[in-house]
PDB file of C-alpha atoms in Angstrom:
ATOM      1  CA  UNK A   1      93.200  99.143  96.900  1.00 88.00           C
ATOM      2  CA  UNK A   2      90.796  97.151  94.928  1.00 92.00           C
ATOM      3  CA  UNK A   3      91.121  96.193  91.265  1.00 93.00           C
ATOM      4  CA  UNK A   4      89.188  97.626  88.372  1.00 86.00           C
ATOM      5  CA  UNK A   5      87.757  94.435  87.659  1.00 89.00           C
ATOM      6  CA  UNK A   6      88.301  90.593  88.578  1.00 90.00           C
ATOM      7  CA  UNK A   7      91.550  89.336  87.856  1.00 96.00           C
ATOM      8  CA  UNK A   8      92.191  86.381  84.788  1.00 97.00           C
ATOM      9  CA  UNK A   9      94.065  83.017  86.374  1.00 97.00           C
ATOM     10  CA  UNK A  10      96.649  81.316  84.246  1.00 98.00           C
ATOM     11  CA  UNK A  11      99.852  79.336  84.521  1.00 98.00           C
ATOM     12  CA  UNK A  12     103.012  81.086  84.078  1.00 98.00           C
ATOM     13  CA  UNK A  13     105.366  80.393  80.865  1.00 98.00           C
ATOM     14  CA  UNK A  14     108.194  82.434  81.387  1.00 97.00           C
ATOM     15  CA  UNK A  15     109.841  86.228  81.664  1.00 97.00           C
ATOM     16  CA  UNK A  16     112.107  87.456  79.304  1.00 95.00           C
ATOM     17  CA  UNK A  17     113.681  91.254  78.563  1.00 93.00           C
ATOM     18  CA  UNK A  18     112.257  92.065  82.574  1.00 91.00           C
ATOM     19  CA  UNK A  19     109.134  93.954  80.904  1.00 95.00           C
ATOM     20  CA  UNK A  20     107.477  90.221  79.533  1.00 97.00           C
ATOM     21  CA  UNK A  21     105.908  87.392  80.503  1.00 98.00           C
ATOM     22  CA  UNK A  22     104.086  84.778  78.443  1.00 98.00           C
ATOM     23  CA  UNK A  23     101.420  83.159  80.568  1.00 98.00           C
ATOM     24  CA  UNK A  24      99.009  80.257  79.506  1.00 98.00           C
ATOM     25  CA  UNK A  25      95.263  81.497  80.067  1.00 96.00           C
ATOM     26  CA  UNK A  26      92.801  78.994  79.115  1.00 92.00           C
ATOM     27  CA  UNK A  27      95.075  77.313  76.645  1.00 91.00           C
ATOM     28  CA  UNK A  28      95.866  80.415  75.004  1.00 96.00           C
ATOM     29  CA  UNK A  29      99.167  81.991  75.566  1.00 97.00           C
ATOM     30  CA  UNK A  30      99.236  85.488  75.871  1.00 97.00           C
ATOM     31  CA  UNK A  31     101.892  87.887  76.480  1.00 97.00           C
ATOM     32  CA  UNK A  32     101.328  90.124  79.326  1.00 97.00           C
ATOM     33  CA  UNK A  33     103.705  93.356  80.836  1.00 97.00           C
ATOM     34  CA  UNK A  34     105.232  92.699  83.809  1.00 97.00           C
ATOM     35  CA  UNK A  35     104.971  95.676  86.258  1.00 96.00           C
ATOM     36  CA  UNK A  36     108.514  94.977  87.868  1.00 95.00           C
ATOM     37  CA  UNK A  37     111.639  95.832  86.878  1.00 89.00           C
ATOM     38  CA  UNK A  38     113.212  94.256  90.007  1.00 90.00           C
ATOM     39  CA  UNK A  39     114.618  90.039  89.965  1.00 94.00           C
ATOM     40  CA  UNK A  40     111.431  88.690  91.360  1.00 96.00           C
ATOM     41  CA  UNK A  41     114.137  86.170  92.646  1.00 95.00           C
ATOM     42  CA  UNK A  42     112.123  82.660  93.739  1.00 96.00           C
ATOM     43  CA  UNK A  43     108.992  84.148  91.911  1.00 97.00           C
ATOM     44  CA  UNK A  44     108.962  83.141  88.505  1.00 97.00           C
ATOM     45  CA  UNK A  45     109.505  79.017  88.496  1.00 97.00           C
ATOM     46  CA  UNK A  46     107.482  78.037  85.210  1.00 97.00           C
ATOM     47  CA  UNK A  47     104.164  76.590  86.481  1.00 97.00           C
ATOM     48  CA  UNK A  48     103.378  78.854  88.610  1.00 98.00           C
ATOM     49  CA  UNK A  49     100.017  80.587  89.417  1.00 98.00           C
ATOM     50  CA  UNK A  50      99.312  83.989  88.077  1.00 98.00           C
ATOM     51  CA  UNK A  51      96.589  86.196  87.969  1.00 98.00           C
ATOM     52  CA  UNK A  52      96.725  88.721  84.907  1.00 97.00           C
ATOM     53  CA  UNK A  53      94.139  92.264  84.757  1.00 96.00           C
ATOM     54  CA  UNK A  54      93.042  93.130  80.963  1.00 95.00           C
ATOM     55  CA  UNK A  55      92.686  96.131  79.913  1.00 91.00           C
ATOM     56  CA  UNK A  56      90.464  98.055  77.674  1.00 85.00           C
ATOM     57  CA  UNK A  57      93.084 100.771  76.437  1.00 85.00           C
ATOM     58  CA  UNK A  58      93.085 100.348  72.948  1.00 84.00           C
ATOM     59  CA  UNK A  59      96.604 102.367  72.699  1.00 85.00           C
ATOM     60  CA  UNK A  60      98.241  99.642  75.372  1.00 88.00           C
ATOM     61  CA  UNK A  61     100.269  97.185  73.229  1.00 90.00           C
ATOM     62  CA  UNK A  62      99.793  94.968  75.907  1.00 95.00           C
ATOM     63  CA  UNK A  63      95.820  93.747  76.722  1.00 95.00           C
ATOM     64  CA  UNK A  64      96.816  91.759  79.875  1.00 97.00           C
ATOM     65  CA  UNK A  65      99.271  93.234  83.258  1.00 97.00           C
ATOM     66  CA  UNK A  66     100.576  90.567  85.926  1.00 98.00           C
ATOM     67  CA  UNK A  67      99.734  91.585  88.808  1.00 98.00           C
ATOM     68  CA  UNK A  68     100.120  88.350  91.515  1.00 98.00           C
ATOM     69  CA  UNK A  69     102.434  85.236  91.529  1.00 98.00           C
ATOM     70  CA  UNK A  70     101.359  82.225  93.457  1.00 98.00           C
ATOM     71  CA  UNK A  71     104.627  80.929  94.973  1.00 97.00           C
ATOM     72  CA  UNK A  72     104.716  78.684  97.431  1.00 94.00           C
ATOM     73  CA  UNK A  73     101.628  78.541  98.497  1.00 94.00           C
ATOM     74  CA  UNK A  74     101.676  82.207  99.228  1.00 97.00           C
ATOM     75  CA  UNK A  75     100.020  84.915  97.133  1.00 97.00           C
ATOM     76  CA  UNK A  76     102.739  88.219  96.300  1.00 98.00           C
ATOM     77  CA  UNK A  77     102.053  91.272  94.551  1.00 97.00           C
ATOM     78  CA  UNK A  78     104.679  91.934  92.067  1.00 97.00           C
ATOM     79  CA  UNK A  79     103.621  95.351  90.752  1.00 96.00           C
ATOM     80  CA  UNK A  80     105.470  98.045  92.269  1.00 95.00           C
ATOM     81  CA  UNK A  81     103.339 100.760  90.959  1.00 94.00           C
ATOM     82  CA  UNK A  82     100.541  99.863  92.855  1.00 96.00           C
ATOM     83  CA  UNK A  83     102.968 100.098  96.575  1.00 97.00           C
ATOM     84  CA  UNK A  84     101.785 103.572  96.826  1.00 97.00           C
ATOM     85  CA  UNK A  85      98.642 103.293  95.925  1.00 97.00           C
ATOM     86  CA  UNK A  86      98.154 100.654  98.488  1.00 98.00           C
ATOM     87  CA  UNK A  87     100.552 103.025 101.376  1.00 98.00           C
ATOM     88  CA  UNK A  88      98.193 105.579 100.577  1.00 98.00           C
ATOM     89  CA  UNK A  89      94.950 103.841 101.361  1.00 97.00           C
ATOM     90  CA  UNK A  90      96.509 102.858 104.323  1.00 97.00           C
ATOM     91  CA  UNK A  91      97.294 106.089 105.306  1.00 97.00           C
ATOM     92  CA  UNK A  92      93.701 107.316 104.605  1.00 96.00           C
ATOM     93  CA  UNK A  93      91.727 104.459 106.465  1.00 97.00           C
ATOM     94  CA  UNK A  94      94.811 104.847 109.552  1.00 97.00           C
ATOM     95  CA  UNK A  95      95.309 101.214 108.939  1.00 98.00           C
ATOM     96  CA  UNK A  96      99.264 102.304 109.946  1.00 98.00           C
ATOM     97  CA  UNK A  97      99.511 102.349 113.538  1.00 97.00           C
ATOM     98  CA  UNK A  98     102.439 105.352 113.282  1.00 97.00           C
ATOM     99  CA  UNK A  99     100.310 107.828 111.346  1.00 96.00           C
ATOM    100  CA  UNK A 100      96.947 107.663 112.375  1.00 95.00           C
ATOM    101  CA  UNK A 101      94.827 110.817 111.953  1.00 94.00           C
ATOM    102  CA  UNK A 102      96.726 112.605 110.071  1.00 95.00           C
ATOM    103  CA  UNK A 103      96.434 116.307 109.014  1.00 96.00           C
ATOM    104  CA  UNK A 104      98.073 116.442 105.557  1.00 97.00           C
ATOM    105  CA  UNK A 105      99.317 114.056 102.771  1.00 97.00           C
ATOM    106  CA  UNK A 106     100.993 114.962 100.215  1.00 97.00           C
ATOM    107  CA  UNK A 107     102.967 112.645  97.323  1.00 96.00           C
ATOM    108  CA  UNK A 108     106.048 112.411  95.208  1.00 95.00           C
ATOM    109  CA  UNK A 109     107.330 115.522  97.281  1.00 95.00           C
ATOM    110  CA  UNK A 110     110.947 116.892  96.251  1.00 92.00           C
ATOM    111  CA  UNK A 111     113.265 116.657  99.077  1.00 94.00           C
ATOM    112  CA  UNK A 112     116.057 118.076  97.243  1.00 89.00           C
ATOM    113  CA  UNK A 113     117.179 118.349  93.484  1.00 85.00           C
ATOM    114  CA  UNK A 114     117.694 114.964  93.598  1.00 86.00           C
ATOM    115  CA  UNK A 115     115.161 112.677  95.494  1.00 91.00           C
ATOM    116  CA  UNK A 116     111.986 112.555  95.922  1.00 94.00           C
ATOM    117  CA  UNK A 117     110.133 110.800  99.031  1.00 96.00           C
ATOM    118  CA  UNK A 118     107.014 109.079  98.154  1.00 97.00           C
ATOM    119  CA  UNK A 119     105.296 110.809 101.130  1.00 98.00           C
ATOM    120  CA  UNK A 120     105.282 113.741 103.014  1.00 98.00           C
ATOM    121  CA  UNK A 121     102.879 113.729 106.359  1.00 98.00           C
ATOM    122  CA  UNK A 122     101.858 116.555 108.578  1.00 97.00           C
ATOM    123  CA  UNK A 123     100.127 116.350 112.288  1.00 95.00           C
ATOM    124  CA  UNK A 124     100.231 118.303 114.363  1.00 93.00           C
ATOM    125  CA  UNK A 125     103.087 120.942 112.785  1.00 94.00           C
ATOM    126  CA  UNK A 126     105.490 117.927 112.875  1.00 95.00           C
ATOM    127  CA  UNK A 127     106.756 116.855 109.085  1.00 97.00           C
ATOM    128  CA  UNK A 128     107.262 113.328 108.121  1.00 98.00           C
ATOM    129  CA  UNK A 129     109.001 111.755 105.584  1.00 98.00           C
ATOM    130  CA  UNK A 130     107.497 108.557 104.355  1.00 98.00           C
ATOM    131  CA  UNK A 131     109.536 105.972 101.634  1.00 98.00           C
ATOM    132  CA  UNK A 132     107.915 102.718 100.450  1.00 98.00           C
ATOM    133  CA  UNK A 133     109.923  99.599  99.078  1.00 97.00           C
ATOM    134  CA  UNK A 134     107.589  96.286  98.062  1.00 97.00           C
ATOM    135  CA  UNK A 135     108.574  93.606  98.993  1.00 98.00           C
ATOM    136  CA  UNK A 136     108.320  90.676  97.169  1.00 98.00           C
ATOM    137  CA  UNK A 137     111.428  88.125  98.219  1.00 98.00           C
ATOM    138  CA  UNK A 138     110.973  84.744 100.974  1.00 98.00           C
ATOM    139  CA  UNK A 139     113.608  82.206 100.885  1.00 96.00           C
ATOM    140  CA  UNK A 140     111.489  80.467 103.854  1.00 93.00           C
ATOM    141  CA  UNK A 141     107.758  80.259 104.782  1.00 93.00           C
ATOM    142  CA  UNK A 142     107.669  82.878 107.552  1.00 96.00           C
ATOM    143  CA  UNK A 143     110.327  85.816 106.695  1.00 98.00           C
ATOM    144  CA  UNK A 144     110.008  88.438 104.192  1.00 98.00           C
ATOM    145  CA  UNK A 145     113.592  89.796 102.992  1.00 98.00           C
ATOM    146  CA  UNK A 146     114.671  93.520 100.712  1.00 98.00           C
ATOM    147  CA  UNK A 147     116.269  93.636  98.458  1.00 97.00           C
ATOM    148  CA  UNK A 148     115.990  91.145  95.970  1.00 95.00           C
ATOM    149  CA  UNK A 149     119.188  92.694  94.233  1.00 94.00           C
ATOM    150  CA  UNK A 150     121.905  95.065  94.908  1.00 95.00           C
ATOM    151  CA  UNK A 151     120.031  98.461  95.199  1.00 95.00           C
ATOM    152  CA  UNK A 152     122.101 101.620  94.838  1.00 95.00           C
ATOM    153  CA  UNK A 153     118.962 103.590  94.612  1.00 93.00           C
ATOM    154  CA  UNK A 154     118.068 101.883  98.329  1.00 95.00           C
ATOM    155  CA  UNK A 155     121.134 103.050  99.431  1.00 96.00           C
ATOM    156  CA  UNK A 156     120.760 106.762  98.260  1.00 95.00           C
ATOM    157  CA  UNK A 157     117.287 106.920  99.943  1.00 95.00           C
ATOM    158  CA  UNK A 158     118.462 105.699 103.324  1.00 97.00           C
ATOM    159  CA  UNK A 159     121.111 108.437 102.756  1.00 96.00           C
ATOM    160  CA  UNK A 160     118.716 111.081 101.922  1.00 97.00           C
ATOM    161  CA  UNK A 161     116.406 109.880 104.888  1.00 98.00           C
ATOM    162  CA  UNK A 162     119.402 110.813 106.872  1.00 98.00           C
ATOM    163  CA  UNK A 163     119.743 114.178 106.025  1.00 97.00           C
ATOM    164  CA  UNK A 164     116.457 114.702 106.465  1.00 97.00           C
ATOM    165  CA  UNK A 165     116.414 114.342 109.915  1.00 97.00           C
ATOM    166  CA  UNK A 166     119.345 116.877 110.292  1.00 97.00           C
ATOM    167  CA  UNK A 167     116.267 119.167 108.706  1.00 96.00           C
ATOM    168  CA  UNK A 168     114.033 118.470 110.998  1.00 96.00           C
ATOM    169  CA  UNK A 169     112.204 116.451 109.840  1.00 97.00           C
ATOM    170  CA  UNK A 170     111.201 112.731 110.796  1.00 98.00           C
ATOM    171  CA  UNK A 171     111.871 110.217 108.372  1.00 98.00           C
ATOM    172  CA  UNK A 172     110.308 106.549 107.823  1.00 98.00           C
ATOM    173  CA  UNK A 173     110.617 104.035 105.413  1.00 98.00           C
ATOM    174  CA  UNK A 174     108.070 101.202 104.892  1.00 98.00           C
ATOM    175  CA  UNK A 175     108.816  97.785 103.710  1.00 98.00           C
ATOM    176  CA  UNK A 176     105.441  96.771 101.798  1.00 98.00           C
ATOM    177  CA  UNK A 177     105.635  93.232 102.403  1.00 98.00           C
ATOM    178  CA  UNK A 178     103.212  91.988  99.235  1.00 98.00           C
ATOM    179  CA  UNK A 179     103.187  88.335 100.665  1.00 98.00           C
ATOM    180  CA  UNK A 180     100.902  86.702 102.561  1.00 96.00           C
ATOM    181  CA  UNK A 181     101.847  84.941 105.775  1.00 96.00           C
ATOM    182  CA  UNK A 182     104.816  86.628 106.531  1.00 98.00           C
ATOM    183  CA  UNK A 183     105.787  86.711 110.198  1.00 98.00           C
ATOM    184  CA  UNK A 184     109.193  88.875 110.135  1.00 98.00           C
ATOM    185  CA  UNK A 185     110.809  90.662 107.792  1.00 98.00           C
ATOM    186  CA  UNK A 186     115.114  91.008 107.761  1.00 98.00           C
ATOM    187  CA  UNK A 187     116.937  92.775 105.242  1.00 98.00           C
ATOM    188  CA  UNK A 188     119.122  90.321 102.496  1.00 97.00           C
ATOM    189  CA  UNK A 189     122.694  91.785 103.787  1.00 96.00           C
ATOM    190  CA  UNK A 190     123.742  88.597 101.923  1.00 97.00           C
ATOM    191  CA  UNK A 191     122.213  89.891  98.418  1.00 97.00           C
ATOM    192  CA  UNK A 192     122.856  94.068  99.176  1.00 97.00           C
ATOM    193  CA  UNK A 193     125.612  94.331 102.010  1.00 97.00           C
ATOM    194  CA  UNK A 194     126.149  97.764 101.174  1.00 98.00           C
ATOM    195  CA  UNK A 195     122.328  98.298 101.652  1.00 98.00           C
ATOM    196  CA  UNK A 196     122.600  96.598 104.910  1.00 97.00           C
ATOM    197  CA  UNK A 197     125.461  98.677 106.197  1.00 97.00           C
ATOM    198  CA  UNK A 198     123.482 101.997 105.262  1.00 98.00           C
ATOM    199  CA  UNK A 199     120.336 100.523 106.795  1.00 98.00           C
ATOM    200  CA  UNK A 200     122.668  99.660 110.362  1.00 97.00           C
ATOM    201  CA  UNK A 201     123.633 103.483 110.103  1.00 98.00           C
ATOM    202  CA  UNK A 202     120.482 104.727 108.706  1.00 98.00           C
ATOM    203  CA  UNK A 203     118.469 103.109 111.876  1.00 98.00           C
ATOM    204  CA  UNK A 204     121.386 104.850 114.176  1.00 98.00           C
ATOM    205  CA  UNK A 205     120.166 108.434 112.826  1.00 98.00           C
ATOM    206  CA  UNK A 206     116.751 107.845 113.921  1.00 98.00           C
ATOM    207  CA  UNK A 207     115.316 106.607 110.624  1.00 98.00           C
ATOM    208  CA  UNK A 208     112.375 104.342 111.987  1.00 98.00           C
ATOM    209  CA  UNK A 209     111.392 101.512 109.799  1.00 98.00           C
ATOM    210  CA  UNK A 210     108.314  99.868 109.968  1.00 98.00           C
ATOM    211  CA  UNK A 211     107.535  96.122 108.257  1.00 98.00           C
ATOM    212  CA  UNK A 212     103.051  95.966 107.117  1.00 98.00           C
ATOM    213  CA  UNK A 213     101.996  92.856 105.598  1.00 98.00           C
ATOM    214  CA  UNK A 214      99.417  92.895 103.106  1.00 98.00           C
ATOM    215  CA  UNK A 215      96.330  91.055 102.656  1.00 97.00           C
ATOM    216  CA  UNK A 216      96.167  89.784  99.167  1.00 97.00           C
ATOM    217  CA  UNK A 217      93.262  88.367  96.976  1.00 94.00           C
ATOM    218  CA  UNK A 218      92.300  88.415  93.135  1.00 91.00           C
ATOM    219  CA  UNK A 219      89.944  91.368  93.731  1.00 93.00           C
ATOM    220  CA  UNK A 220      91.941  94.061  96.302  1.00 95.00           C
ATOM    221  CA  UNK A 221      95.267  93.889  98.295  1.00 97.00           C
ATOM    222  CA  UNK A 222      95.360  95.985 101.226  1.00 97.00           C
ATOM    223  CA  UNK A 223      97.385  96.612 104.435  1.00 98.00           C
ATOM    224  CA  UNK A 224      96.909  93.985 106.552  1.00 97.00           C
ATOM    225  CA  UNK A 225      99.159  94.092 109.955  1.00 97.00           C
ATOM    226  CA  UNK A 226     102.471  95.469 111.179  1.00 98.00           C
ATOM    227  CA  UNK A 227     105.108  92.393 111.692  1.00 98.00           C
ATOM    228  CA  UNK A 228     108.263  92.375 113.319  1.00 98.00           C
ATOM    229  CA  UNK A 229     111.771  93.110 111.588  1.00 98.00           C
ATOM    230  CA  UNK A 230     115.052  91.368 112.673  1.00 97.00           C
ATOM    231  CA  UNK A 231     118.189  92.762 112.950  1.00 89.00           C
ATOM    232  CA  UNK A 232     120.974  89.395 112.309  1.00 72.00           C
TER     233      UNK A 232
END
């Protein structure tokens, strides 16, 4: 997924009312949305690098979106609209080793009245279930963590991916890690143990989970490589 046009660099201010963030771009300080509804827990120390895209829609109240934190040395891509976007490429180019060559993809498919997977993926006259989560948590330099908070929405997708199965259908979920360097990836059972718990039982169904770090720059962010997840 490449952006529109070349990212602005500034120094980060501070978020407020989890839509916000005041940002200090060439000694100007702007206001810019902030794509992420989420805690962006150990993202948003004041002083940080960010990169902001402006945009020309006169009817946006907003000219300038965040789209990547600089945190410890790492590049992460904080807005969750653009997980898909970057699944899907992946998906298209095979860059994900588990659905290479696909036949069909389809998005935002209904899997009942009340959820909706971000993916479903024929080959072959087997259906596949597909969810994305970004990632966008590391408490240390090597291990990419979800959830960042407690996720009761998480929980109800592992659930549904569940059921699912029972359908006939295979079911995945993809943790987006939007960091670079990332080695692993665990889930925070200390932040979400409920999560954790469904994920334990989830992974007992048959659920397969995969971990794909990204490759992140100020001009495209794209699936980079498939890393291991632990189980603690």
């Amino acid at each position: 997924m490449e952006f529109t046009k070349s990212l602005l660099k500034g120094k980060l201010i501070k978020r407020y009312k989890r839509f916000f963030v005041d940002v200090n771009l060439n000694k100007e300080v702007v206001t810019a949305h902030c794509p992420n509804t989420g805690s962006m827990k150990g993202l948003l120390d004041e002083g940080n690098e960010v990169h902001l895209l402006k945009h020309d829609d006169p009817k946006r109240k907003l000219k300038y979106g965040l789209e990547i934190i600089k945190a410890k040395k790492n590049f992460v891509g904080i807005n969750t609209h653009r997980a898909n976007k970057i699944v899907h490429h992946g998906l298209n180019n095979n860059l994900i080793k588990e659905f290479k060559n696909n036949d069909k993809i389809n998005s935002e498919v209904f899997f009942n009245k009340e959820t909706r997977f971000d993916f479903l993926i024929e080959k072959k006259g087997q259906k596949s279930f597909l969810e994305v989560k970004n990632v966008t948590l590391f408490r240390d330099e090597k291990t990419a963590e979800f959830p960042d908070a407690i996720t009761t929405r998480g929980s109800k997708h592992l659930l549904a991916l569940i059921d699912a199965i029972k359908k006939g259908y295979k079911s995945y979920l993809i943790f987006l890690v939007q960091i670079q360097n990332m080695q692993y990836f665990k889930i925070a059972k200390d932040i979400d143990s409920k999560y954790y718990d469904n994920y334990l039982i989830a992974k007992k169904a048959g659920v397969n989970f995969l971990a794909y770090r990204c490759k992140i720059s100020s001009k495209k962010i794209y699936i980079e490589k498939k890393i291991k997840i632990i189980d603690e």
